[in-house]
Amino acid sequence: MAVPREMMETHSDTSPVDLIMGMALGYLVSRSLYVATELGIADLLKDGARRLEELASATGTHQESLYRLLRTLAAHGVFAEESPRRFVLTPAAVLLQDGAMREGVLLCGEVTGDGSWWNAVGALRHSVMTGEAAFHRQQGMGFFDYLGLHPQCHAWFDRGLANFATAENPAIAGAYDFSRFDSIIDLGGGQGGLLAEILKRCPTLRAILFDQPQVVKTPTYLTKEKFGDRWTTVGGDFFQSVPKGGDAYVLKRILHDWSDDQCVRILRCCREAMDTNTRLLVIDAVVPLGNVPHPGKVMDMLMMIFGEGRERTREEFGQLFAQAKLQLATITTTPSPLSILEAIPA
């Protein structure tokens, strides 16, 4: 029986054999990207094209092996061989530079920095067969519990997430009109990166950064020099309660970490703090239905391996909101994998 044409449109330029082979060997492309990033190739090319022998000398690598690595990446749009054995940056390769997405790419290549991530990914079948987190099976504890016991892994993980956030936050802050509010509370806002981007664009807005007490002690991105007294921090636990009085509450990349029941607990705490005119802004991937490619669908595999969280569809978010006496009002897309779901009291 033939597959309907519309089901094949997302891969119309790739033969079935090439598609399957590309997916089966995709881990080699991923690892090649990781190694090139770790070696700092993109930074070595920041001033223009360089010959292979120069790159090999600067990185202490085997020249022919480095060529084979860069040739593979160039075939995927990362770097370009502008003349024989002479490489140059592409727009994608620029993102591998220090200060761009370098730390985030390294995080994806080794989430914990100690090998435990690869062991968990290798146990994906366990998650598929049982519904249990493969990481828990491999390590005997949950992912965040593991990070708590391994400070170096925790620091590696935090650096990678912060790096991704640096790329995402301007896109989010510029996609939504936060100036409509007088005050905003970022729940689980980490070091205040998103709030800083929002405060830059909204000179009269006041903000509260809410996270665990040890996290908000010294927020990296919020300073009195930049924003005066327009911000403050509050320590707490969003499973217990959140501060009252905000015109808008933000949950960025929070709900995808948790099970449905845990999400409802968080949302109910938010609802208790809201009045009739308050808005709740959930910033997460919204997974499209059907065969449409989306980064959230791949990220969802990571969530399945590591814990009880998941990426969700519009309908699934709506069901969570309903259980917390909230309703979905609008969804705003951003120039990133994330969307802004605006919820109001039901």
Short mmCIF file of N, CA and C in Angstrom, two decimals, residues 194-318:
data_model
loop_
_atom_site.label_atom_id
_atom_site.label_comp_id
_atom_site.label_asym_id
_atom_site.label_seq_id
_atom_site.Cartn_x
_atom_site.Cartn_y
_atom_site.Cartn_z
N LEU A 194 16.63 35.90 31.08
CA LEU A 194 15.44 36.33 30.35
C LEU A 194 14.92 37.65 30.89
N LEU A 195 14.87 37.80 32.21
CA LEU A 195 14.40 39.05 32.79
C LEU A 195 15.27 40.22 32.34
N ALA A 196 16.57 40.02 32.26
CA ALA A 196 17.46 41.09 31.83
C ALA A 196 17.12 41.54 30.41
N GLU A 197 16.86 40.59 29.53
CA GLU A 197 16.49 40.94 28.15
C GLU A 197 15.17 41.69 28.10
N ILE A 198 14.23 41.27 28.94
CA ILE A 198 12.92 41.93 28.97
C ILE A 198 13.04 43.34 29.54
N LEU A 199 13.79 43.48 30.63
CA LEU A 199 13.95 44.80 31.26
C LEU A 199 14.65 45.79 30.33
N LYS A 200 15.57 45.31 29.50
CA LYS A 200 16.23 46.19 28.53
C LYS A 200 15.21 46.83 27.60
N ARG A 201 14.21 46.04 27.21
CA ARG A 201 13.24 46.50 26.23
C ARG A 201 12.07 47.25 26.84
N CYS A 202 11.89 47.13 28.15
CA CYS A 202 10.73 47.73 28.83
C CYS A 202 11.22 48.58 29.99
N PRO A 203 11.55 49.84 29.77
CA PRO A 203 12.23 50.66 30.78
C PRO A 203 11.41 50.98 32.03
N THR A 204 10.10 50.76 32.01
CA THR A 204 9.30 51.04 33.20
C THR A 204 8.87 49.77 33.93
N LEU A 205 9.19 48.63 33.38
CA LEU A 205 8.76 47.36 33.96
C LEU A 205 9.56 47.04 35.22
N ARG A 206 8.89 46.46 36.21
CA ARG A 206 9.54 45.98 37.42
C ARG A 206 9.46 44.45 37.43
N ALA A 207 10.44 43.81 38.08
CA ALA A 207 10.52 42.35 37.96
C ALA A 207 10.97 41.70 39.26
N ILE A 208 10.51 40.47 39.44
CA ILE A 208 10.97 39.61 40.54
C ILE A 208 11.53 38.34 39.93
N LEU A 209 12.73 37.98 40.36
CA LEU A 209 13.35 36.72 39.97
C LEU A 209 13.12 35.73 41.11
N PHE A 210 12.39 34.64 40.80
CA PHE A 210 12.02 33.66 41.82
C PHE A 210 12.67 32.32 41.47
N ASP A 211 13.42 31.79 42.42
CA ASP A 211 14.04 30.47 42.23
C ASP A 211 14.46 29.98 43.60
N GLN A 212 15.13 28.85 43.64
CA GLN A 212 15.61 28.33 44.91
C GLN A 212 16.56 29.35 45.56
N PRO A 213 16.54 29.45 46.89
CA PRO A 213 17.33 30.49 47.57
C PRO A 213 18.79 30.52 47.15
N GLN A 214 19.42 29.37 47.01
CA GLN A 214 20.84 29.35 46.66
C GLN A 214 21.08 29.81 45.22
N VAL A 215 20.06 29.71 44.38
CA VAL A 215 20.20 30.11 42.98
C VAL A 215 20.13 31.62 42.82
N VAL A 216 19.20 32.26 43.52
CA VAL A 216 18.97 33.70 43.32
C VAL A 216 19.86 34.57 44.20
N LYS A 217 20.77 33.95 44.92
CA LYS A 217 21.63 34.71 45.82
C LYS A 217 22.45 35.75 45.07
N THR A 218 23.01 35.38 43.94
CA THR A 218 23.83 36.30 43.14
C THR A 218 23.48 36.15 41.66
N PRO A 219 22.38 36.75 41.21
CA PRO A 219 21.97 36.61 39.81
C PRO A 219 22.98 37.26 38.86
N THR A 220 23.47 36.50 37.93
CA THR A 220 24.54 36.95 37.04
C THR A 220 24.13 38.11 36.15
N TYR A 221 22.90 38.08 35.64
CA TYR A 221 22.50 39.02 34.60
C TYR A 221 21.77 40.25 35.12
N LEU A 222 21.41 40.26 36.38
CA LEU A 222 20.69 41.40 36.96
C LEU A 222 21.62 42.15 37.91
N THR A 223 21.86 43.41 37.62
CA THR A 223 22.70 44.24 38.48
C THR A 223 22.03 45.58 38.72
N LYS A 224 22.38 46.20 39.83
CA LYS A 224 21.85 47.53 40.13
C LYS A 224 22.36 48.55 39.12
N GLU A 225 23.58 48.34 38.62
CA GLU A 225 24.15 49.28 37.65
C GLU A 225 23.32 49.30 36.37
N LYS A 226 22.84 48.14 35.95
CA LYS A 226 22.07 48.06 34.71
C LYS A 226 20.61 48.45 34.89
N PHE A 227 20.01 47.99 35.97
CA PHE A 227 18.55 48.11 36.10
C PHE A 227 18.08 48.79 37.38
N GLY A 228 19.01 49.36 38.15
CA GLY A 228 18.63 50.08 39.35
C GLY A 228 17.84 49.23 40.32
N ASP A 229 16.75 49.80 40.84
CA ASP A 229 15.93 49.07 41.81
C ASP A 229 14.68 48.48 41.16
N ARG A 230 14.73 48.25 39.86
CA ARG A 230 13.56 47.73 39.14
C ARG A 230 13.39 46.23 39.31
N TRP A 231 14.30 45.59 40.00
CA TRP A 231 14.22 44.14 40.18
C TRP A 231 14.57 43.75 41.60
N THR A 232 14.09 42.59 41.99
CA THR A 232 14.46 42.00 43.27
C THR A 232 14.40 40.49 43.12
N THR A 233 14.91 39.79 44.12
CA THR A 233 14.89 38.33 44.09
C THR A 233 14.09 37.80 45.27
N VAL A 234 13.48 36.66 45.07
CA VAL A 234 12.75 35.96 46.13
C VAL A 234 13.11 34.48 46.02
N GLY A 235 13.52 33.88 47.13
CA GLY A 235 13.82 32.46 47.14
C GLY A 235 12.61 31.66 47.58
N GLY A 236 12.44 30.49 46.99
CA GLY A 236 11.31 29.66 47.37
C GLY A 236 11.23 28.41 46.52
N ASP A 237 10.06 27.78 46.55
CA ASP A 237 9.82 26.51 45.87
C ASP A 237 8.48 26.61 45.15
N PHE A 238 8.50 26.57 43.81
CA PHE A 238 7.24 26.76 43.08
C PHE A 238 6.29 25.58 43.20
N PHE A 239 6.70 24.51 43.87
CA PHE A 239 5.76 23.44 44.19
C PHE A 239 4.94 23.77 45.44
N GLN A 240 5.40 24.74 46.21
CA GLN A 240 4.73 25.11 47.45
C GLN A 240 3.90 26.39 47.29
N SER A 241 4.52 27.44 46.80
CA SER A 241 3.83 28.71 46.59
C SER A 241 4.73 29.63 45.78
N VAL A 242 4.12 30.65 45.18
CA VAL A 242 4.88 31.66 44.45
C VAL A 242 4.43 33.04 44.92
N PRO A 243 5.26 34.06 44.75
CA PRO A 243 4.89 35.40 45.22
C PRO A 243 3.61 35.91 44.55
N LYS A 244 2.82 36.65 45.29
CA LYS A 244 1.63 37.27 44.74
C LYS A 244 1.97 38.67 44.23
N GLY A 245 1.07 39.23 43.43
CA GLY A 245 1.20 40.62 43.05
C GLY A 245 1.73 40.89 41.66
N GLY A 246 2.12 39.87 40.91
CA GLY A 246 2.63 40.11 39.56
C GLY A 246 1.52 40.29 38.55
N ASP A 247 1.75 41.15 37.57
CA ASP A 247 0.80 41.26 36.45
C ASP A 247 0.94 40.06 35.51
N ALA A 248 2.16 39.51 35.47
CA ALA A 248 2.42 38.35 34.63
C ALA A 248 3.43 37.44 35.32
N TYR A 249 3.22 36.15 35.14
CA TYR A 249 4.15 35.14 35.66
C TYR A 249 4.74 34.38 34.48
N VAL A 250 6.02 34.10 34.55
CA VAL A 250 6.72 33.42 33.46
C VAL A 250 7.25 32.08 33.94
N LEU A 251 7.03 31.04 33.14
CA LEU A 251 7.62 29.72 33.35
C LEU A 251 8.34 29.33 32.07
N LYS A 252 9.63 29.59 32.01
CA LYS A 252 10.40 29.28 30.80
C LYS A 252 11.15 27.96 30.98
N ARG A 253 10.88 27.03 30.07
CA ARG A 253 11.51 25.70 30.09
C ARG A 253 11.41 25.06 31.48
N ILE A 254 10.27 25.21 32.11
CA ILE A 254 10.03 24.61 33.42
C ILE A 254 9.15 23.37 33.29
N LEU A 255 8.01 23.51 32.66
CA LEU A 255 7.04 22.42 32.65
C LEU A 255 7.56 21.19 31.92
N HIS A 256 8.45 21.37 30.94
CA HIS A 256 8.92 20.18 30.20
C HIS A 256 9.80 19.28 31.07
N ASP A 257 10.25 19.78 32.21
CA ASP A 257 11.07 18.96 33.12
C ASP A 257 10.25 18.01 33.99
N TRP A 258 8.92 18.20 34.02
CA TRP A 258 8.12 17.53 35.04
C TRP A 258 6.98 16.71 34.45
N SER A 259 6.51 15.76 35.26
CA SER A 259 5.36 14.93 34.87
C SER A 259 4.10 15.78 34.85
N ASP A 260 3.03 15.24 34.29
CA ASP A 260 1.77 15.98 34.24
C ASP A 260 1.30 16.36 35.64
N ASP A 261 1.36 15.42 36.58
CA ASP A 261 0.90 15.71 37.94
C ASP A 261 1.73 16.81 38.58
N GLN A 262 3.04 16.77 38.37
CA GLN A 262 3.90 17.81 38.94
C GLN A 262 3.64 19.16 38.28
N CYS A 263 3.39 19.15 36.98
CA CYS A 263 3.06 20.40 36.28
C CYS A 263 1.79 21.02 36.83
N VAL A 264 0.80 20.19 37.09
CA VAL A 264 -0.46 20.71 37.63
C VAL A 264 -0.23 21.34 39.00
N ARG A 265 0.63 20.74 39.81
CA ARG A 265 0.96 21.33 41.11
C ARG A 265 1.57 22.72 40.95
N ILE A 266 2.50 22.85 40.02
CA ILE A 266 3.12 24.15 39.76
C ILE A 266 2.08 25.16 39.27
N LEU A 267 1.26 24.74 38.33
CA LEU A 267 0.26 25.64 37.75
C LEU A 267 -0.78 26.06 38.78
N ARG A 268 -1.13 25.16 39.68
CA ARG A 268 -2.10 25.53 40.72
C ARG A 268 -1.52 26.57 41.67
N CYS A 269 -0.23 26.46 41.97
CA CYS A 269 0.41 27.49 42.80
C CYS A 269 0.40 28.84 42.08
N CYS A 270 0.61 28.81 40.78
CA CYS A 270 0.54 30.04 40.00
C CYS A 270 -0.87 30.61 40.02
N ARG A 271 -1.86 29.74 39.83
CA ARG A 271 -3.25 30.20 39.79
C ARG A 271 -3.65 30.83 41.11
N GLU A 272 -3.18 30.28 42.23
CA GLU A 272 -3.52 30.83 43.54
C GLU A 272 -2.96 32.24 43.72
N ALA A 273 -1.85 32.54 43.04
CA ALA A 273 -1.24 33.87 43.17
C ALA A 273 -1.83 34.88 42.20
N MET A 274 -2.60 34.42 41.21
CA MET A 274 -3.12 35.28 40.16
C MET A 274 -4.47 35.87 40.52
N ASP A 275 -4.73 37.08 39.99
CA ASP A 275 -6.09 37.61 40.06
C ASP A 275 -6.70 37.54 38.66
N THR A 276 -7.85 38.13 38.48
CA THR A 276 -8.59 37.94 37.23
C THR A 276 -7.89 38.54 36.01
N ASN A 277 -7.03 39.54 36.22
CA ASN A 277 -6.37 40.19 35.10
C ASN A 277 -4.92 39.73 34.88
N THR A 278 -4.47 38.81 35.71
CA THR A 278 -3.09 38.35 35.62
C THR A 278 -2.93 37.37 34.45
N ARG A 279 -1.74 37.37 33.88
CA ARG A 279 -1.43 36.45 32.80
C ARG A 279 -0.30 35.50 33.22
N LEU A 280 -0.41 34.26 32.79
CA LEU A 280 0.65 33.27 32.98
C LEU A 280 1.26 32.97 31.62
N LEU A 281 2.56 33.15 31.49
CA LEU A 281 3.26 32.94 30.23
C LEU A 281 4.16 31.72 30.34
N VAL A 282 3.73 30.64 29.71
CA VAL A 282 4.51 29.41 29.69
C VAL A 282 5.34 29.40 28.41
N ILE A 283 6.64 29.36 28.56
CA ILE A 283 7.54 29.41 27.41
C ILE A 283 8.20 28.04 27.26
N ASP A 284 7.76 27.32 26.27
CA ASP A 284 8.22 25.95 26.06
C ASP A 284 8.04 25.61 24.58
N ALA A 285 8.60 24.49 24.17
CA ALA A 285 8.32 23.99 22.83
C ALA A 285 6.87 23.52 22.76
N VAL A 286 6.21 23.83 21.67
CA VAL A 286 4.87 23.31 21.41
C VAL A 286 5.00 22.33 20.23
N VAL A 287 4.86 21.06 20.53
CA VAL A 287 5.12 20.02 19.53
C VAL A 287 3.97 19.97 18.52
N PRO A 288 4.26 20.13 17.23
CA PRO A 288 3.19 20.05 16.23
C PRO A 288 2.74 18.61 16.02
N LEU A 289 1.49 18.46 15.62
CA LEU A 289 0.95 17.14 15.33
C LEU A 289 1.46 16.64 13.98
N GLY A 290 1.32 15.36 13.75
CA GLY A 290 1.65 14.79 12.46
C GLY A 290 3.14 14.66 12.20
N ASN A 291 3.53 14.77 10.93
CA ASN A 291 4.90 14.48 10.50
C ASN A 291 5.79 15.70 10.40
N VAL A 292 5.30 16.83 10.89
CA VAL A 292 6.07 18.08 10.78
C VAL A 292 7.34 17.99 11.62
N PRO A 293 8.51 18.25 11.04
CA PRO A 293 9.74 18.24 11.84
C PRO A 293 9.73 19.39 12.86
N HIS A 294 10.26 19.13 14.03
CA HIS A 294 10.35 20.17 15.06
C HIS A 294 11.40 19.73 16.08
N PRO A 295 12.27 20.66 16.53
CA PRO A 295 13.27 20.29 17.53
C PRO A 295 12.68 19.69 18.79
N GLY A 296 11.46 20.07 19.12
CA GLY A 296 10.83 19.55 20.32
C GLY A 296 10.60 18.05 20.28
N LYS A 297 10.44 17.50 19.08
CA LYS A 297 10.21 16.06 18.97
C LYS A 297 11.48 15.28 19.31
N VAL A 298 12.63 15.82 18.95
CA VAL A 298 13.90 15.17 19.31
C VAL A 298 14.19 15.40 20.79
N MET A 299 13.96 16.63 21.26
CA MET A 299 14.18 16.92 22.67
C MET A 299 13.31 16.03 23.56
N ASP A 300 12.15 15.66 23.07
CA ASP A 300 11.26 14.81 23.85
C ASP A 300 11.88 13.44 24.13
N MET A 301 12.71 12.96 23.22
CA MET A 301 13.41 11.70 23.47
C MET A 301 14.38 11.85 24.63
N LEU A 302 15.03 13.00 24.68
CA LEU A 302 15.95 13.27 25.79
C LEU A 302 15.20 13.31 27.11
N MET A 303 14.03 13.94 27.10
CA MET A 303 13.24 14.01 28.33
C MET A 303 12.80 12.62 28.78
N MET A 304 12.47 11.76 27.82
CA MET A 304 12.04 10.40 28.15
C MET A 304 13.18 9.61 28.78
N ILE A 305 14.39 9.81 28.28
CA ILE A 305 15.55 9.09 28.80
C ILE A 305 15.92 9.55 30.21
N PHE A 306 15.79 10.83 30.46
CA PHE A 306 16.33 11.40 31.69
C PHE A 306 15.35 11.53 32.85
N GLY A 307 14.07 11.50 32.60
CA GLY A 307 13.18 11.70 33.73
C GLY A 307 11.72 11.59 33.36
N GLU A 308 10.89 12.27 34.13
CA GLU A 308 9.44 12.19 33.97
C GLU A 308 8.88 13.29 33.08
N GLY A 309 9.74 14.21 32.64
CA GLY A 309 9.28 15.32 31.83
C GLY A 309 8.98 14.91 30.40
N ARG A 310 8.45 15.86 29.64
CA ARG A 310 8.13 15.61 28.24
C ARG A 310 7.87 16.94 27.54
N GLU A 311 8.04 16.95 26.23
CA GLU A 311 7.57 18.07 25.42
C GLU A 311 6.10 17.81 25.09
N ARG A 312 5.32 18.89 24.93
CA ARG A 312 3.87 18.72 24.82
C ARG A 312 3.28 19.45 23.62
N THR A 313 2.12 18.95 23.20
CA THR A 313 1.36 19.58 22.14
C THR A 313 0.48 20.68 22.73
N ARG A 314 -0.12 21.46 21.84
CA ARG A 314 -1.06 22.49 22.28
C ARG A 314 -2.18 21.88 23.12
N GLU A 315 -2.70 20.76 22.66
CA GLU A 315 -3.81 20.12 23.37
C GLU A 315 -3.38 19.65 24.76
N GLU A 316 -2.18 19.12 24.86
CA GLU A 316 -1.69 18.63 26.16
C GLU A 316 -1.47 19.78 27.13
N PHE A 317 -0.97 20.91 26.64
CA PHE A 317 -0.86 22.08 27.51
C PHE A 317 -2.25 22.53 27.98
N GLY A 318 -3.20 22.52 27.05
CA GLY A 318 -4.55 22.93 27.41
C GLY A 318 -5.15 22.06 28.51
#
